[in-house]
Coordinates of C-alpha atoms and ligand atoms in Angstrom, one line a residue:
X1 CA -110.4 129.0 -119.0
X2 CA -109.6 128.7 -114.9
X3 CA -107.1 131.2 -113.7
X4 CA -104.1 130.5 -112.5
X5 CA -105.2 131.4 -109.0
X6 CA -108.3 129.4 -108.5
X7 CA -108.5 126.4 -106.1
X8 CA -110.5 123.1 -107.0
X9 CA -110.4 119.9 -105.5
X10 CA -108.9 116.9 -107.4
X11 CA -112.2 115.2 -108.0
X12 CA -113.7 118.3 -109.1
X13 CA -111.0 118.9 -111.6
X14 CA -110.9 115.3 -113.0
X15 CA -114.8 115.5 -113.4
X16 CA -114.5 118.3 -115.2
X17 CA -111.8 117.2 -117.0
X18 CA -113.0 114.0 -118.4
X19 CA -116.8 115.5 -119.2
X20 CA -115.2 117.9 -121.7
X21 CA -115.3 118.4 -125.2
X22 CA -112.0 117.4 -125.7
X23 CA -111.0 115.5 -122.4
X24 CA -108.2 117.3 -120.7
X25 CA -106.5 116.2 -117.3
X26 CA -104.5 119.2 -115.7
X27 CA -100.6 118.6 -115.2
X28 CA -100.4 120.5 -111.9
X29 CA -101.4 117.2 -110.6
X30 CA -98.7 115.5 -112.5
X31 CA -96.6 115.9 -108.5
X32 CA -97.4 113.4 -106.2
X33 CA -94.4 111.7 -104.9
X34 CA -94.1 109.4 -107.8
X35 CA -94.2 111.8 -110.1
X36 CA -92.1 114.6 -108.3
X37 CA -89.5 111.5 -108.5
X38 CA -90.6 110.9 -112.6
X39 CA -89.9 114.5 -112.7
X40 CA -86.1 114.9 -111.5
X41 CA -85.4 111.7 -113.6
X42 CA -86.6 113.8 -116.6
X43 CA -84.3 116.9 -115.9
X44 CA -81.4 114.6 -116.2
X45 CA -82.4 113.4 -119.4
X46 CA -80.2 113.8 -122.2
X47 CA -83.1 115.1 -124.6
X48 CA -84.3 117.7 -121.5
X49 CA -82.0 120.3 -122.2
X50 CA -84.1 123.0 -120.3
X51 CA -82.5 122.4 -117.0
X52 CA -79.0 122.3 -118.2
X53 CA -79.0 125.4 -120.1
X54 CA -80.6 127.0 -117.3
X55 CA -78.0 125.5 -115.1
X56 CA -75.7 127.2 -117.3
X57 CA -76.8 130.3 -117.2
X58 CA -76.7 130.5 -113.3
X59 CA -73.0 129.0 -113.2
X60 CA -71.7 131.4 -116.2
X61 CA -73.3 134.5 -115.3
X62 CA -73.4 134.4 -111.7
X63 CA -71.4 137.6 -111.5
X64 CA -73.6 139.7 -114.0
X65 CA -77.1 138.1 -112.1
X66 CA -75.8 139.6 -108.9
X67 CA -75.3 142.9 -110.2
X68 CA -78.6 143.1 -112.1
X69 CA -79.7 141.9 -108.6
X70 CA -77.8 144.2 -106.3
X71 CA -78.1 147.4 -107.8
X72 CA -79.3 149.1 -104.8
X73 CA -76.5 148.0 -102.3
X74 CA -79.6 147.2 -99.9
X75 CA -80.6 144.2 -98.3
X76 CA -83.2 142.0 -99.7
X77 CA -85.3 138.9 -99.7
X78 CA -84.9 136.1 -102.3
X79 CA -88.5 134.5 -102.9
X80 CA -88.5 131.3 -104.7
X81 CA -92.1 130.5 -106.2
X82 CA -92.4 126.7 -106.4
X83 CA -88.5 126.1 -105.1
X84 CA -88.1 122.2 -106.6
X85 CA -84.7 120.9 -104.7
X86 CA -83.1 123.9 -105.3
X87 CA -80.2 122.5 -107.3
X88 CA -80.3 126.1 -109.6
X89 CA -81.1 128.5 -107.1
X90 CA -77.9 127.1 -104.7
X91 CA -75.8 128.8 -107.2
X92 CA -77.2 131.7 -106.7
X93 CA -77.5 131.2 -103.3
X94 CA -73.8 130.2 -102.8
X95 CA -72.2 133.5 -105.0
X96 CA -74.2 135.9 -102.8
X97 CA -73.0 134.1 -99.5
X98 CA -69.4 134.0 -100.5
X99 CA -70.0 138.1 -101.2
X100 CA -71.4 138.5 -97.6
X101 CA -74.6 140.3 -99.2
X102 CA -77.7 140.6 -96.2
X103 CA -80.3 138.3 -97.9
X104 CA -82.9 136.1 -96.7
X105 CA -83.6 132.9 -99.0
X106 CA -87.7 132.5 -98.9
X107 CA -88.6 129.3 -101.0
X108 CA -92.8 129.2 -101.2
X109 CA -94.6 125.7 -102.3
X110 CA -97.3 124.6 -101.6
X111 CA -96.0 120.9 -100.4
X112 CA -94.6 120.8 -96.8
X113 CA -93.2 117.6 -98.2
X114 CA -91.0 119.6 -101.2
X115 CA -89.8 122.4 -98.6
X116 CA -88.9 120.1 -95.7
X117 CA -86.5 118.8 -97.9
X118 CA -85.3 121.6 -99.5
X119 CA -84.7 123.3 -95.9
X120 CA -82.4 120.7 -94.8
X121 CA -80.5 120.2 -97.5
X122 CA -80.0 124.1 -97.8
X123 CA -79.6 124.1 -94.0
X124 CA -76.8 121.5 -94.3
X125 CA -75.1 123.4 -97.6
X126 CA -75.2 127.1 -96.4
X127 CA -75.2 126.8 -92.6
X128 CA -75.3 130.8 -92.1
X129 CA -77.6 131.3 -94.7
X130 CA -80.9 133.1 -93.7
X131 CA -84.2 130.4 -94.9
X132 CA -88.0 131.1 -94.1
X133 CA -89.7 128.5 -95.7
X134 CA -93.2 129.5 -96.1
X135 CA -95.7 126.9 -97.2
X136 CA -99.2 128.1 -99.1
X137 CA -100.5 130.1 -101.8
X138 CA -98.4 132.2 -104.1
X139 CA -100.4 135.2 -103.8
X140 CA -101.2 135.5 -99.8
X141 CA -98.2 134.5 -98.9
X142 CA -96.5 137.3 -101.0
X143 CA -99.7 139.8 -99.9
X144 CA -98.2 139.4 -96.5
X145 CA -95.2 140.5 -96.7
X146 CA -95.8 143.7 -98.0
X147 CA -96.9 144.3 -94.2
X148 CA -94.2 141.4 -92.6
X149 CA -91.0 143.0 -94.3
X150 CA -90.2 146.7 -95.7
X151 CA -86.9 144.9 -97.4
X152 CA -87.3 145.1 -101.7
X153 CA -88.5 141.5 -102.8
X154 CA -86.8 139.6 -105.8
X155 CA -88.8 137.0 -106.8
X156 CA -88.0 134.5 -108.8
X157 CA -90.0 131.9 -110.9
X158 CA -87.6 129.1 -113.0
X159 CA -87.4 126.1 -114.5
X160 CA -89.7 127.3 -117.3
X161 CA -92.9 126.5 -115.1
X162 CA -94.5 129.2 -116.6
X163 CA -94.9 127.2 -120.0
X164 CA -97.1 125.1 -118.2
X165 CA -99.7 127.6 -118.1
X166 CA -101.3 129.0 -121.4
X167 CA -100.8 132.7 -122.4
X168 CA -103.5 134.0 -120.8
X169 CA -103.0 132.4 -117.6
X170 CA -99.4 133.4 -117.7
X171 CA -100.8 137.0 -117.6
X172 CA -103.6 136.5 -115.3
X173 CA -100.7 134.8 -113.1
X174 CA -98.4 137.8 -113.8
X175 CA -100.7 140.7 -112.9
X176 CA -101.6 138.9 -110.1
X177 CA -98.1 138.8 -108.9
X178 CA -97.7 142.3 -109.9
X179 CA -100.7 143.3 -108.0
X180 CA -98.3 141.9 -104.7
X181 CA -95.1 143.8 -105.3
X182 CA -93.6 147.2 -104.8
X183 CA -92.3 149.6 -107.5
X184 CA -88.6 148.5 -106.1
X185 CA -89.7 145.0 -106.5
X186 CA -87.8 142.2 -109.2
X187 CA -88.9 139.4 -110.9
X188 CA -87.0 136.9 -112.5
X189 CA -88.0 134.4 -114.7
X190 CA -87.2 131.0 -116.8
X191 CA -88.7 130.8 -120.3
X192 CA -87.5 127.9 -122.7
X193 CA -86.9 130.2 -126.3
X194 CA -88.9 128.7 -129.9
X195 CA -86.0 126.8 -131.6
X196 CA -86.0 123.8 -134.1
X197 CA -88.9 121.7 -133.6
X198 CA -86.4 118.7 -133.6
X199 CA -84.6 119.6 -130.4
X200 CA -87.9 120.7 -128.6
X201 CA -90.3 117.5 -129.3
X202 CA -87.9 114.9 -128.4
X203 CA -87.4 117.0 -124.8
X204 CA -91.3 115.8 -124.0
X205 CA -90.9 112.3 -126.2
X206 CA -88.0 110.7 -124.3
X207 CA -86.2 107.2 -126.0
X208 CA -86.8 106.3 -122.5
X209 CA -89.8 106.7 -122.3
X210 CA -89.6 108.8 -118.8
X211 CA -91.9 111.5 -120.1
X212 CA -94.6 109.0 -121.2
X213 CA -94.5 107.1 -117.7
X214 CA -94.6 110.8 -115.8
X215 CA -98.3 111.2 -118.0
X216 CA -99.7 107.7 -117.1
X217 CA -98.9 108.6 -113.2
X218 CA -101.5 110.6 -113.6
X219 CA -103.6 107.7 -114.2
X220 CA -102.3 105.7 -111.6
X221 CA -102.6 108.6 -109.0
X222 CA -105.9 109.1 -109.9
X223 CA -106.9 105.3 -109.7
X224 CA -105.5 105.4 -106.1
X225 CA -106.8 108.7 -105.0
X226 CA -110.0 109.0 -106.9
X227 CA -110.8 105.1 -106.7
X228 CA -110.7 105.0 -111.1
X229 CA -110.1 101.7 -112.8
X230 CA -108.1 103.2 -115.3
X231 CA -105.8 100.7 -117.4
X232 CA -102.3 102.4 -118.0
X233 CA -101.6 99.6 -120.9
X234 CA -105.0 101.1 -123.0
X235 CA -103.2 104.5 -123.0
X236 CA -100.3 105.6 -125.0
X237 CA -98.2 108.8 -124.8
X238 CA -98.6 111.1 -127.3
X239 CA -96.3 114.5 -127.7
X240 CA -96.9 117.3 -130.4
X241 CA -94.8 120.5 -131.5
X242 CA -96.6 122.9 -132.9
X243 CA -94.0 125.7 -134.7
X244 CA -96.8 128.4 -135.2
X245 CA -98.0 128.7 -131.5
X246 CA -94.7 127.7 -130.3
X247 CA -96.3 125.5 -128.0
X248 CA -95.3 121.6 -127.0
X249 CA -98.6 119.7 -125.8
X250 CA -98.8 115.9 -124.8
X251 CA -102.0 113.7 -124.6
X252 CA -102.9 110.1 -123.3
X253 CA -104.7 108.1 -126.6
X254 CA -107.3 105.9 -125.7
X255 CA -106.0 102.5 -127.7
X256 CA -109.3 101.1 -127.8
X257 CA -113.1 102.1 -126.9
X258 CA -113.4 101.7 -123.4
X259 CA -115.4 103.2 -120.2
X260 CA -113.2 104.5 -117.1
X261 CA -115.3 104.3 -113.9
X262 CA -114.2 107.3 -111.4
X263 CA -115.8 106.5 -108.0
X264 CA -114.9 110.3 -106.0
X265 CA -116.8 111.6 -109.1
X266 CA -119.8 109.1 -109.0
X267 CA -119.2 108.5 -112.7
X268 CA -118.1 106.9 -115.7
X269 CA -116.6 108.0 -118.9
X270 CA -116.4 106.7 -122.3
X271 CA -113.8 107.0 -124.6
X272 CA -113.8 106.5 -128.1
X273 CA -110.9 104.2 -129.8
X274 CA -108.3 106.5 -130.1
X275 CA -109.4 109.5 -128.2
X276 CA -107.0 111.6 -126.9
X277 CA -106.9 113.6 -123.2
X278 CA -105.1 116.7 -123.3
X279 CA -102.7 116.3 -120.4
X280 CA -99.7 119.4 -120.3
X281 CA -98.7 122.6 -123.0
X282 CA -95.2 123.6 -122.4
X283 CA -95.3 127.1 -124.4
X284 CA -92.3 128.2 -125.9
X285 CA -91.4 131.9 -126.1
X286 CA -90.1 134.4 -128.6
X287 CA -88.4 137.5 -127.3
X288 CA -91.5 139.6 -128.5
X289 CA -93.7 137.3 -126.7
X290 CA -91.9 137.8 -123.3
X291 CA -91.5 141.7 -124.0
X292 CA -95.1 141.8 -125.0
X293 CA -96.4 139.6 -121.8
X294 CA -94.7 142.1 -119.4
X295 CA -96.2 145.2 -120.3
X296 CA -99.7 143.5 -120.8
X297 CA -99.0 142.5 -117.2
X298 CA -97.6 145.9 -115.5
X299 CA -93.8 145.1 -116.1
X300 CA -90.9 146.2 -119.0
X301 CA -88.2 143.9 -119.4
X302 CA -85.0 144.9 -117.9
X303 CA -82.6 142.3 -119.3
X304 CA -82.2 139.1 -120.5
X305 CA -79.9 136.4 -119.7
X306 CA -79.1 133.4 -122.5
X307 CA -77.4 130.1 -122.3
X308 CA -74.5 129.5 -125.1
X309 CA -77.1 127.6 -127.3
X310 CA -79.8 130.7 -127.4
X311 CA -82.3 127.5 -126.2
X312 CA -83.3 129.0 -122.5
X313 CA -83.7 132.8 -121.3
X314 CA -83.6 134.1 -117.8
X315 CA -85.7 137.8 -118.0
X316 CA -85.1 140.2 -115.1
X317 CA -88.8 142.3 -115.0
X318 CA -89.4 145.7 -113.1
X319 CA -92.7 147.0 -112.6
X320 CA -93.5 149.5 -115.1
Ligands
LIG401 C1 -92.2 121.7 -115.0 N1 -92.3 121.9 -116.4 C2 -91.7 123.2 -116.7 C3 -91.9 120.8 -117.3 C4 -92.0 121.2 -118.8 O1 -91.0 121.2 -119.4 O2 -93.1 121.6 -119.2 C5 -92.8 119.6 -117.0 C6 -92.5 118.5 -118.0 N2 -93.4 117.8 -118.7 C7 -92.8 116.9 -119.4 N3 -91.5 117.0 -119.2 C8 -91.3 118.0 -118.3

């Protein structure tokens, strides 16, 4: 399995993808503009109850996320790994502003595109608020400012992006992130909780069929970029629950037997008549599993924060 941490090109990925033993297509290229746009049309879907109850959480408990925050009185730096348009993060954002805290906002992506926007809507929102946009790796960017600023770091990571890695990436990604922060250091992060099967599955299986059209961009982008001739109509959306590993996983099904020609990878692939590509897992968490991948990845738990339903948890992690 890559780690969370390793670069590959596009092409390499798709070719490696597509000559596997299942064929699998990795969802971190689910985001070009398209699909960033597919994307905030599925958080306001009535079946994606992720963002709301993590919207929740932010606007209820504002008060008690600040003082888990602020213990120390002393100024600090909010980083925001992967910022999205910031919708969640401005209400945290705005309660720390109206209590005249000394914080600096420091969203990191890796799209210029994503933090240009973000900056000026913040910019235009929060006009005295401190924001140093910084666009690149996770890792490096958080490596230098261990020397750039001697201010404690709370970092968060939302939206339940890190269901989109498998467990052991999650704790390749969190040791790595560990190996970047001081003892003083926060981190605080969004995991979507194991609940009934029929609330989670229709979350990825839309009646709108949003989520299915977000997978087939895929296809699409990678016809454009990669020069494929994939046909979107000879591939259906499939979603899957699966109660034991807690984890939600969609594929593309071949409808029919049919060859895809990828010219960027000098090849072509067959697919058998209802062969599936393994295209996202959104893990789902149990409160052991979060306690248990913290102190496999240097951190305890320090408290947890749940929406009314128990569907969504925001964890607050210290290094241990
Ligand atoms: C970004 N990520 C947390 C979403 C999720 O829930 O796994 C991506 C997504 N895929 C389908 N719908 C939403």
């Amino acid at each position: 399995m890559q780690s969370a941490t390793q670069q590959n090109t596009f092409a390499d990925d798709v070719l490696r993808g597509l000559s596997s033993n299942p064929k699998f297509l990795s969802s971190k290229y689910f985001y070009d503009d398209e699909g960033s746009r597919l994307f905030q049309e599925i958080m306001r879907l009535p079946e994606y109850y992720l963002t709301q109850a993590e919207l929740e959480i932010f606007s209820e408990q504002r008060d008690e996320i600040f003082q888990a925050f602020a213990e120390s009185g002393a100024a600090f730096d909010l980083i925001e790994l992967g910022a999205g348009d910031g919708t969640k993060t401005s209400v945290l954002v705005e309660s720390f502003l109206r209590r005249q805290i000394d914080f600096s906002y420091i969203p990191i992506d890796i799209s210029a595109e994503a933090l240009n926007f973000l900056t000026g809507k913040f910019n235009r929102q929060f006009p005295n608020l401190s924001i140093q946009p910084e666009q690149g790796d996770y890792f490096r960017t958080l490596e230098s400012f261990k020397t750039k600023s001697d201010k404690q770091k709370i970092i968060l990571f939302l939206g339940s992006n890190i269901g989109n890695f498998s467990l052991a990436q999650a704790q390749d990604f969190f040791k790595s992130l560990r190996a970047v922060m001081n003892e003083t250091d926060l981190l605080f992060i969004g995991f979507d909780l194991q609940k009934d099967p029929h609330t989670i599955l229709p979350a990825y299986d839309d009646a709108q069929g949003i989520t299915a059209e977000f997978n087939l961009n895929l296809l699409t982008r990678i016809n454009r970029e990669l020069g494929a001739d994939f046909n979107r109509q000879e591939f259906s959306h499939y979603a899957s629950y699966h109660p034991i590993d807690g984890a939600a996983r969609s594929f593309l099904i071949s409808r029919k037997a049919q060859t895809v020609r990828v010219e960027a990878a000098n090849k072509t692939f067959e697919f058998a008549a209802w062969e599936p590509i393994f295209m996202e897992i959104s893990q789902k968490y149990t409160l052991k599993m979060i306690g248990d991948l913290a102190q496999a990845s240097g951190f305890r738990v320090a408290k947890y924060f749940f929406d009314s339903r128990n569907f969504y948890t925001n964890s607050l992690w210290k290094p241990e």
